[in-house]
Coordinates of N, CA, C and O in Angstrom, one line a residue:
X28 N -75.5 16.9 62.0 CA -74.7 17.1 60.9 C -74.6 18.1 60.2 O -75.8 18.4 59.9
X29 N -73.2 18.7 59.7 CA -73.5 20.0 58.6 C -73.1 19.4 57.6 O -72.2 18.3 57.1
X30 N -74.0 20.1 56.3 CA -73.7 19.3 55.0 C -73.0 20.5 54.1 O -73.4 21.8 54.3
X31 N -72.1 20.5 53.2 CA -72.1 21.2 52.1 C -71.9 20.4 50.7 O -71.9 19.3 50.4
X32 N -72.5 21.0 49.7 CA -72.5 20.6 48.4 C -71.9 21.4 47.4 O -71.7 22.6 47.7
X33 N -71.3 20.8 46.0 CA -70.7 21.2 45.3 C -70.9 20.5 44.0 O -71.6 19.5 44.1
X34 N -70.8 21.0 42.8 CA -70.9 20.1 41.5 C -69.3 20.1 40.9 O -68.9 21.3 40.9
X35 N -69.5 19.2 40.0 CA -68.3 19.0 39.1 C -68.7 18.4 37.7 O -69.6 17.4 37.6
X36 N -68.4 18.9 36.5 CA -68.4 18.5 35.2 C -67.2 17.9 35.0 O -66.3 18.6 34.5
X37 N -67.0 16.7 35.0 CA -66.3 15.7 34.8 C -65.6 15.8 33.2 O -66.5 16.2 32.4
X38 N -64.3 16.0 33.0 CA -64.0 16.0 31.4 C -64.5 14.6 30.8 O -64.7 13.5 31.4
X39 N -64.6 14.5 29.3 CA -64.8 13.5 28.5 C -64.1 12.2 28.7 O -64.7 11.2 28.4
X40 N -62.9 12.5 29.3 CA -61.9 11.5 29.3 C -62.5 10.6 30.5 O -61.8 9.5 30.8
X41 N -62.9 11.2 31.6 CA -63.1 10.4 32.7 C -64.2 9.1 32.2 O -65.1 8.9 31.2
X42 N -63.9 7.9 32.9 CA -64.6 6.5 32.5 C -65.9 6.4 32.9 O -66.5 5.3 33.0
X43 N -66.7 7.3 33.7 CA -67.8 7.3 34.4 C -67.7 6.3 35.4 O -68.8 5.8 35.7
X44 N -66.8 5.9 35.9 CA -66.7 4.8 36.8 C -66.8 5.5 38.4 O -67.3 6.7 38.6
X45 N -66.3 4.7 39.3 CA -66.3 5.3 40.6 C -65.2 6.1 40.9 O -64.3 6.3 40.0
X46 N -65.3 7.2 42.1 CA -64.3 8.1 42.6 C -63.9 7.8 43.6 O -64.5 6.9 44.3
X47 N -63.1 8.5 44.3 CA -62.7 8.3 45.5 C -62.2 9.9 45.9 O -62.3 11.0 44.9
X48 N -62.2 10.4 47.5 CA -61.8 11.5 47.6 C -61.0 11.9 48.9 O -60.8 10.9 49.5
X49 N -60.5 12.8 49.1 CA -59.6 13.2 50.1 C -59.9 14.4 50.8 O -59.8 15.4 50.0
X50 N -60.6 14.7 51.9 CA -60.9 16.0 52.7 C -59.9 16.7 53.5 O -59.1 15.9 54.0
X51 N -59.6 17.7 53.3 CA -58.7 18.7 54.1 C -59.9 19.6 54.9 O -60.6 20.3 54.6
X52 N -59.1 19.3 56.0 CA -59.9 20.3 57.0 C -59.1 20.7 58.4 O -57.8 20.4 58.5
X53 N -59.9 21.4 59.1 CA -59.2 21.9 60.5 C -60.1 22.0 61.5 O -61.3 21.9 61.3
X54 N -59.9 22.2 62.7 CA -60.5 22.4 63.9 C -60.1 23.4 64.7 O -59.0 23.6 65.0
X55 N -61.0 24.2 65.2 CA -60.9 25.5 65.9 C -60.9 24.9 67.2 O -62.0 24.8 67.9
X56 N -59.7 24.8 68.3 CA -59.6 24.2 69.2 C -58.6 23.2 69.5 O -57.8 23.1 68.2
X57 N -58.5 22.4 70.5 CA -57.3 21.5 70.7 C -57.7 20.2 71.4 O -57.0 19.6 71.7
X58 N -59.1 19.8 71.2 CA -59.3 18.6 71.2 C -58.9 17.6 70.1 O -59.0 17.9 68.9
X59 N -58.5 16.4 70.8 CA -57.7 15.5 69.7 C -58.9 14.4 69.1 O -58.1 13.5 68.7
X60 N -60.3 14.7 69.5 CA -61.3 13.6 68.9 C -61.1 13.8 67.3 O -60.6 14.2 66.8
X61 N -61.4 12.3 67.0 CA -61.3 12.3 65.5 C -62.5 12.6 64.7 O -63.5 13.2 65.3
X62 N -62.4 12.9 63.3 CA -63.4 13.6 62.3 C -63.3 12.3 61.2 O -62.3 11.9 60.7
X63 N -64.7 12.2 60.8 CA -65.2 11.0 59.8 C -65.8 12.0 58.9 O -66.9 12.6 59.3
X64 N -65.4 11.8 57.5 CA -66.4 12.7 56.5 C -67.3 11.6 55.9 O -66.8 10.2 55.7
X65 N -68.6 11.9 55.2 CA -69.4 11.0 54.7 C -69.7 12.0 53.2 O -69.8 12.8 53.3
X66 N -69.5 11.1 52.0 CA -69.9 12.1 50.9 C -70.5 10.8 49.9 O -70.3 9.8 49.8
X67 N -71.4 11.4 49.3 CA -72.3 11.0 48.1 C -72.6 11.7 46.9 O -72.2 13.1 47.2
X68 N -72.8 11.3 46.0 CA -72.8 12.2 44.5 C -74.1 11.2 43.8 O -74.6 10.4 43.8
X69 N -74.7 12.5 42.8 CA -75.6 12.1 41.8 C -75.4 12.7 40.4 O -75.1 13.7 40.5
X70 N -75.5 12.1 39.6 CA -75.3 12.7 38.2 C -76.5 13.2 37.6 O -77.5 12.2 37.4
X71 N -76.5 14.3 36.9 CA -77.5 14.7 36.2 C -77.3 15.0 34.6 O -76.5 15.6 34.5
X72 N -78.2 14.4 33.7 CA -78.1 14.4 32.5 C -78.7 15.8 31.8 O -79.5 16.3 32.6
X73 N -78.5 16.0 30.8 CA -79.2 17.1 30.1 C -80.5 17.3 29.9 O -81.1 16.5 29.8
X74 N -81.4 18.5 30.4 CA -82.6 18.3 30.2 C -83.3 17.5 31.4 O -84.4 17.3 30.9
X75 N -82.6 17.4 32.4 CA -83.0 16.4 33.4 C -83.3 17.3 34.9 O -82.5 18.3 34.7
X76 N -84.1 17.2 35.5 CA -84.5 17.8 37.1 C -82.9 17.9 37.8 O -82.7 16.8 38.1
X77 N -82.7 18.7 38.3 CA -81.6 18.9 39.2 C -82.3 18.7 40.6 O -81.5 18.7 41.5
X78 N -83.5 18.3 41.0 CA -84.0 18.4 42.3 C -84.1 16.5 42.6 O -85.2 16.2 43.2
X79 N -83.2 16.4 42.7 CA -83.2 14.8 43.1 C -82.5 14.8 44.5 O -81.6 15.5 44.8
X80 N -82.6 13.7 45.1 CA -82.0 13.3 46.2 C -80.9 12.8 46.4 O -80.7 11.9 45.6
X81 N -80.1 13.1 47.4 CA -78.7 12.5 47.6 C -78.8 11.1 48.5 O -79.9 10.8 48.9
X82 N -78.1 10.0 47.9 CA -78.1 8.8 48.7 C -77.9 8.9 49.8 O -77.1 9.9 50.5
X83 N -78.4 8.3 50.9 CA -78.5 8.3 52.2 C -77.8 6.8 52.9 O -77.5 6.1 51.8
X84 N -77.7 6.7 54.2 CA -76.7 5.8 54.4 C -77.6 4.3 54.3 O -77.0 3.3 54.4
X85 N -79.0 4.8 54.3 CA -79.6 3.6 54.4 C -80.4 3.4 53.1 O -81.6 2.4 52.9
X86 N -80.0 4.0 52.4 CA -80.2 3.5 50.6 C -80.6 2.3 50.5 O -79.7 1.7 50.8
X87 N -81.7 2.1 49.6 CA -82.0 0.6 49.2 C -81.1 0.2 48.3 O -80.9 -1.1 48.5
X88 N -80.7 0.9 47.6 CA -79.3 0.6 46.5 C -77.9 0.6 47.2 O -77.4 1.7 47.6
X89 N -77.6 -0.1 47.9 CA -76.3 -0.2 48.7 C -75.0 0.4 48.0 O -74.0 0.8 48.4
X90 N -75.1 0.2 46.7 CA -73.9 0.5 45.8 C -73.8 2.1 46.0 O -72.5 2.4 45.4
X91 N -74.6 2.8 46.2 CA -74.7 4.4 46.0 C -74.8 5.1 47.2 O -74.6 6.1 47.4
X92 N -74.5 4.5 48.4 CA -74.5 4.8 49.7 C -73.3 5.8 49.9 O -72.4 5.8 49.3
X93 N -73.5 6.7 50.7 CA -72.4 7.8 51.1 C -71.2 7.0 51.4 O -71.2 5.9 52.3
X94 N -69.7 7.2 51.1 CA -68.5 6.6 51.3 C -68.1 7.5 52.7 O -67.8 8.9 52.4
X95 N -67.6 7.1 53.6 CA -66.9 7.4 54.7 C -65.3 7.7 54.7 O -64.9 6.6 54.0
X96 N -64.7 8.5 55.2 CA -63.3 8.3 55.3 C -62.8 7.5 56.6 O -63.7 7.6 57.4
X97 N -61.7 7.2 56.8 CA -61.1 6.6 58.0 C -60.9 7.6 59.3 O -60.7 8.8 58.6
X98 N -61.5 7.5 60.2 CA -61.2 8.3 61.1 C -59.9 8.7 61.3 O -58.9 8.1 61.4
X99 N -59.8 10.2 61.5 CA -58.4 10.6 61.7 C -58.4 11.9 63.0 O -59.6 12.6 62.9
X100 N -57.5 11.3 64.2 CA -58.0 12.5 65.2 C -56.8 13.7 64.7 O -56.1 13.8 64.1
X101 N -57.5 15.0 65.5 CA -57.3 16.1 65.2 C -55.7 16.4 66.0 O -55.5 15.7 67.2
X102 N -54.6 17.0 65.3 CA -53.4 17.4 66.2 C -53.5 17.9 67.7 O -52.3 17.8 68.0
X103 N -54.3 18.6 67.8 CA -54.6 19.3 68.9 C -54.2 20.6 69.1 O -54.1 21.3 70.4
X104 N -53.6 21.1 67.9 CA -53.0 22.3 67.7 C -54.2 23.0 66.8 O -54.6 22.9 65.8
X105 N -54.9 24.2 67.7 CA -55.9 24.8 66.9 C -55.7 25.4 65.3 O -54.3 25.8 65.2
X106 N -56.3 25.1 64.6 CA -56.1 25.5 63.3 C -55.2 24.9 62.4 O -54.7 25.3 61.3
X107 N -54.7 23.7 62.7 CA -53.9 22.8 62.0 C -54.3 22.3 60.9 O -55.6 22.0 60.8
X108 N -53.5 22.3 59.5 CA -54.1 21.4 58.5 C -54.3 20.2 58.5 O -53.1 19.4 59.1
X109 N -55.5 19.4 58.4 CA -55.6 17.9 58.6 C -56.0 17.5 57.4 O -56.7 18.0 56.8
X110 N -55.3 16.3 56.9 CA -55.6 15.6 55.5 C -56.1 14.3 56.0 O -55.1 13.4 56.3
X111 N -57.1 13.9 55.5 CA -58.0 12.6 56.0 C -57.2 11.6 55.0 O -56.9 12.4 53.7
X112 N -57.3 10.4 54.8 CA -57.0 9.5 54.1 C -57.8 9.5 53.1 O -59.1 9.8 53.0
X113 N -57.4 9.1 51.8 CA -58.1 8.8 50.5 C -59.5 7.7 51.0 O -59.1 6.8 51.6
X114 N -60.6 8.0 50.4 CA -61.9 7.3 50.8 C -61.7 5.9 49.9 O -61.1 5.9 48.9
X115 N -62.7 5.2 50.2 CA -63.0 4.0 49.3 C -63.7 4.6 48.3 O -64.1 5.6 48.1
X116 N -63.9 3.3 47.4 CA -64.9 3.8 46.1 C -66.2 4.4 46.5 O -66.9 3.6 47.0
X117 N -66.6 5.1 45.6 CA -67.9 6.3 46.0 C -68.7 6.0 44.5 O -68.1 6.4 43.4
X118 N -69.6 5.4 44.3 CA -70.4 5.1 42.9 C -71.4 6.5 43.0 O -72.1 6.7 44.0
X119 N -71.4 7.3 42.2 CA -72.3 8.5 41.9 C -73.7 7.8 41.4 O -74.0 6.7 40.5
X120 N -74.7 8.1 42.0 CA -76.1 7.6 41.8 C -76.6 8.3 40.2 O -76.2 9.5 40.1
X121 N -77.4 7.5 39.9 CA -77.5 7.8 38.5 C -76.9 7.1 37.7 O -76.0 6.2 37.8
X122 N -76.8 7.3 36.4 CA -75.9 6.6 35.3 C -75.1 7.7 34.7 O -75.6 8.4 33.7
X123 N -73.7 8.0 35.1 CA -73.1 9.2 34.5 C -72.8 9.0 33.3 O -72.6 8.0 32.9
X124 N -73.0 9.9 32.2 CA -72.4 9.8 30.9 C -71.7 11.3 30.6 O -71.7 12.4 31.6
X125 N -71.3 11.1 29.4 CA -70.4 12.5 29.1 C -71.5 13.8 29.2 O -72.5 13.4 28.7
X126 N -70.9 14.8 29.5 CA -71.6 16.2 29.3 C -72.6 16.3 30.6 O -73.2 17.2 30.7
X127 N -72.5 15.2 31.6 CA -73.2 15.5 32.7 C -72.6 16.1 33.6 O -71.5 16.5 33.5
X128 N -73.4 16.5 34.7 CA -72.9 17.3 35.9 C -73.1 16.6 37.2 O -74.2 16.0 37.3
X129 N -72.2 16.3 37.8 CA -72.3 15.5 39.0 C -72.4 16.6 40.3 O -71.2 17.2 40.4
X130 N -73.4 16.4 40.9 CA -73.6 17.3 42.2 C -73.1 16.1 43.4 O -73.4 14.9 43.7
X131 N -72.4 16.8 44.5 CA -71.9 16.0 45.6 C -72.5 16.7 46.9 O -72.5 17.9 46.8
X132 N -72.5 15.8 47.8 CA -72.7 16.5 49.4 C -71.8 15.4 50.0 O -71.6 14.5 50.1
X133 N -71.0 16.4 51.0 CA -70.3 15.8 52.1 C -70.9 16.4 53.1 O -71.3 17.7 53.3
X134 N -70.5 15.5 54.4 CA -70.9 16.0 55.7 C -69.9 15.4 56.7 O -69.5 14.4 56.4
X135 N -69.8 16.4 58.0 CA -69.3 15.5 58.9 C -70.2 14.7 59.7 O -71.2 15.2 59.9
X136 N -69.6 13.3 59.7 CA -70.3 12.4 60.5 C -70.6 12.3 62.1 O -69.5 11.6 62.7
X137 N -71.0 13.4 62.6 CA -70.8 13.6 64.0 C -71.3 12.9 64.9 O -70.3 12.6 66.2
X138 N -72.1 11.7 64.6 CA -72.6 10.5 65.6 C -70.9 9.6 65.4 O -71.2 8.9 66.4
X139 N -70.5 9.4 64.4 CA -69.4 8.6 64.3 C -67.9 9.0 64.7 O -67.3 8.6 64.9
X140 N -67.7 10.5 64.6 CA -66.7 11.1 65.1 C -66.7 11.6 66.5 O -67.6 11.6 67.1
X141 N -65.6 11.5 67.1 CA -65.2 11.9 68.4 C -64.8 13.2 68.6 O -64.5 13.4 69.8
X142 N -65.0 14.3 67.6 CA -64.5 15.8 67.8 C -65.4 16.6 68.4 O -66.5 16.6 67.8
X143 N -65.2 17.5 69.3 CA -66.2 18.5 70.0 C -65.8 19.7 69.6 O -66.5 20.7 69.7
X144 N -64.7 19.8 69.2 CA -64.2 21.3 68.3 C -65.1 21.6 67.2 O -65.7 20.6 66.7
X145 N -65.2 22.8 66.8 CA -65.8 23.3 65.5 C -64.7 22.7 64.6 O -63.6 23.3 64.3
X146 N -65.2 21.8 63.6 CA -64.7 21.2 62.7 C -65.3 22.2 61.3 O -66.3 22.2 61.0
X147 N -63.9 22.4 60.4 CA -64.1 23.2 59.0 C -63.7 22.7 57.9 O -62.3 22.2 58.0
X148 N -64.5 22.1 56.7 CA -63.9 21.7 55.9 C -63.2 22.7 55.1 O -64.0 24.0 54.7
X149 N -62.1 22.4 54.5 CA -61.0 23.7 53.8 C -61.4 23.4 52.2 O -61.2 24.1 51.4
X150 N -60.9 21.7 51.9 CA -61.1 21.5 50.5 C -61.0 20.0 50.3 O -61.4 19.0 51.3
X151 N -61.5 19.7 49.0 CA -61.5 18.3 48.8 C -60.9 18.1 47.4 O -60.8 18.5 46.4
X152 N -59.9 16.9 47.4 CA -59.3 16.5 46.1 C -60.1 15.0 46.0 O -60.5 14.1 46.4
X153 N -60.4 15.1 44.4 CA -61.5 14.2 43.8 C -60.0 13.3 42.7 O -59.4 13.8 42.4
X154 N -60.5 11.9 43.0 CA -59.7 11.2 42.2 C -60.4 10.3 41.3 O -61.6 9.9 42.0
X155 N -60.3 10.2 40.1 CA -61.2 9.7 39.0 C -60.1 8.9 38.0 O -59.1 9.2 37.9
X156 N -60.8 8.0 37.4 CA -60.0 7.4 36.2 C -60.6 7.8 34.8 O -61.4 7.9 34.8
X157 N -59.4 7.7 34.1 CA -59.7 8.2 32.8 C -59.4 6.9 31.7 O -59.2 6.1 32.2
X158 N -60.3 7.0 30.6 CA -60.4 6.1 29.4 C -59.9 6.4 28.3 O -59.9 5.8 27.2
X159 N -59.1 7.8 28.3 CA -58.8 8.4 27.0 C -57.7 9.5 27.4 O -57.7 10.0 28.3
X160 N -56.8 9.6 26.2 CA -55.8 10.4 26.6 C -56.0 11.7 26.7 O -55.6 13.0 27.5
X161 N -57.1 12.3 25.9 CA -57.4 13.7 26.3 C -59.2 13.5 26.0 O -59.7 12.6 25.7
X162 N -59.8 14.8 25.9 CA -61.4 15.0 25.4 C -61.5 15.3 23.9 O -62.4 15.8 23.9
X163 N -60.3 15.0 23.2 CA -60.7 15.4 21.8 C -61.6 14.3 21.3 O -61.5 13.2 21.8

Protein backbone atom coordinates (compact mmCIF):
# COMPACT_ATOMS: atom_id res chain seq x y z
CA UNK A 1 0.00 0.00 0.00
CA UNK A 2 1.07 3.56 -0.72
CA UNK A 3 0.33 6.25 1.86
CA UNK A 4 -0.08 10.04 1.74
CA UNK A 5 -0.29 12.33 4.76
CA UNK A 6 -1.66 15.83 5.24
CA UNK A 7 -2.82 18.07 8.08
CA UNK A 8 -5.74 20.40 8.72
CA UNK A 9 -6.31 22.98 11.43
CA UNK A 10 -10.11 22.95 11.57
CA UNK A 11 -11.99 26.21 12.28
CA UNK A 12 -13.22 26.92 15.81
CA UNK A 13 -16.77 26.39 14.56
CA UNK A 14 -16.06 22.66 13.97
CA UNK A 15 -17.94 20.57 16.53
CA UNK A 16 -14.89 18.28 17.09
CA UNK A 17 -16.98 15.29 16.00
CA UNK A 18 -16.55 12.76 13.25
CA UNK A 19 -15.74 13.71 9.68
CA UNK A 20 -16.25 12.05 6.32
CA UNK A 21 -14.14 12.29 3.18
CA UNK A 22 -14.38 11.87 -0.58
CA UNK A 23 -11.29 10.99 -2.67
CA UNK A 24 -10.66 12.18 -6.23
CA UNK A 25 -8.33 9.94 -8.21
CA UNK A 26 -7.27 8.57 -11.58
CA UNK A 27 -5.60 5.53 -13.09
CA UNK A 28 -2.87 5.54 -15.68
CA UNK A 29 -4.12 2.69 -17.80
CA UNK A 30 -7.34 1.09 -18.94
CA UNK A 31 -7.94 -1.56 -16.26
CA UNK A 32 -11.56 -1.50 -14.98
CA UNK A 33 -10.54 -2.80 -11.55
CA UNK A 34 -11.98 -1.24 -8.40
CA UNK A 35 -10.26 1.18 -6.03
CA UNK A 36 -10.81 1.40 -2.26
CA UNK A 37 -9.27 4.09 -0.06
CA UNK A 38 -8.62 3.97 3.71
CA UNK A 39 -8.12 7.04 5.89
CA UNK A 40 -7.37 7.64 9.55
CA UNK A 41 -6.61 10.75 11.59
CA UNK A 42 -5.07 11.88 14.84
CA UNK A 43 -5.52 15.21 16.68
CA UNK A 44 -2.52 16.88 18.31
CA UNK A 45 -2.86 19.55 20.99
CA UNK A 46 -0.53 22.48 21.62
CA UNK A 47 2.80 21.50 23.24
CA UNK A 48 2.26 17.77 22.52
CA UNK A 49 4.44 15.48 20.46
CA UNK A 50 3.55 15.01 16.81
CA UNK A 51 5.29 11.63 16.85
CA UNK A 52 2.07 9.63 17.26
CA UNK A 53 0.96 6.59 15.31
CA UNK A 54 -2.07 6.58 13.06
CA UNK A 55 -4.74 4.02 13.90
CA UNK A 56 -4.44 0.71 12.07
CA UNK A 57 -7.14 -1.65 10.83
CA UNK A 58 -6.62 -3.81 13.93
CA UNK A 59 -6.53 -0.85 16.36
CA UNK A 60 -7.64 -1.91 19.85
CA UNK A 61 -10.07 1.03 19.95
CA UNK A 62 -12.36 0.07 17.07
CA UNK A 63 -13.94 3.53 17.03
CA UNK A 64 -10.79 5.14 15.57
CA UNK A 65 -9.89 2.50 12.96
CA UNK A 66 -9.31 3.70 9.39
CA UNK A 67 -12.51 4.18 7.40
CA UNK A 68 -12.77 2.79 3.87
CA UNK A 69 -14.60 4.13 0.87
CA UNK A 70 -16.93 1.97 -1.20
CA UNK A 71 -15.15 0.24 -4.09
CA UNK A 72 -15.40 2.16 -7.35
CA UNK A 73 -14.46 0.69 -10.72
CA UNK A 74 -12.23 2.73 -13.01
CA UNK A 75 -13.83 3.97 -16.24
CA UNK A 76 -11.22 2.16 -18.43
CA UNK A 77 -10.15 5.48 -19.98
CA UNK A 78 -6.62 6.35 -18.91
CA UNK A 79 -6.42 9.50 -16.76
CA UNK A 80 -10.19 9.93 -16.33
CA UNK A 81 -11.14 11.76 -13.12
CA UNK A 82 -12.82 9.32 -10.74
CA UNK A 83 -14.79 10.52 -7.69
CA UNK A 84 -15.42 7.95 -4.96
CA UNK A 85 -18.56 8.09 -2.82
CA UNK A 86 -18.38 9.91 0.51
CA UNK A 87 -16.97 7.66 3.24
CA UNK A 88 -18.65 6.64 6.45
CA UNK A 89 -17.94 8.50 9.69
CA UNK A 90 -14.26 8.74 10.65
CA UNK A 91 -13.42 9.42 14.29
CA UNK A 92 -10.15 11.25 14.78
CA UNK A 93 -7.83 9.52 17.28
CA UNK A 94 -7.09 11.59 20.38
CA UNK A 95 -9.51 14.12 21.77
CA UNK A 96 -9.84 16.94 19.24
CA UNK A 97 -10.23 20.42 20.70
CA UNK A 98 -10.16 23.98 19.38
CA UNK A 99 -6.74 24.98 17.98
CA UNK A 100 -5.54 21.40 17.46
CA UNK A 101 -3.99 20.24 14.23
CA UNK A 102 -5.39 17.02 12.83
CA UNK A 103 -3.02 14.84 10.84
CA UNK A 104 -4.46 12.39 8.32
CA UNK A 105 -3.14 9.38 6.48
CA UNK A 106 -4.85 8.01 3.38
CA UNK A 107 -3.89 4.95 1.41
CA UNK A 108 -4.96 2.85 -1.51
CA UNK A 109 -6.07 -0.45 0.01
CA UNK A 110 -4.36 -2.66 -2.58
CA UNK A 111 -5.35 -5.92 -0.89
CA UNK A 112 -9.05 -5.03 -1.16
CA UNK A 113 -8.90 -3.18 -4.49
CA UNK A 114 -9.00 -4.89 -7.86
CA UNK A 115 -7.04 -2.28 -9.79
CA UNK A 116 -3.77 -3.31 -11.46
CA UNK A 117 -2.97 0.05 -13.08
CA UNK A 118 -1.10 2.92 -11.43
CA UNK A 119 -3.60 4.72 -9.17
CA UNK A 120 -2.97 8.40 -8.39
CA UNK A 121 -4.73 10.33 -5.63
CA UNK A 122 -5.58 13.82 -6.93
CA UNK A 123 -7.45 15.39 -4.02
CA UNK A 124 -9.67 14.90 -1.00
CA UNK A 125 -12.85 16.66 0.06
CA UNK A 126 -13.42 16.78 3.84
CA UNK A 127 -16.93 17.06 5.31
CA UNK A 128 -17.41 18.20 8.92
CA UNK A 129 -20.17 19.56 11.12
CA UNK A 130 -20.14 22.99 12.74
CA UNK A 131 -21.78 24.04 15.99
CA UNK A 132 -21.39 27.80 15.58
CA UNK A 133 -22.19 30.29 12.81
CA UNK A 134 -18.61 31.57 12.69
CA UNK A 135 -15.28 31.49 14.53
CA UNK A 136 -15.81 34.68 16.52
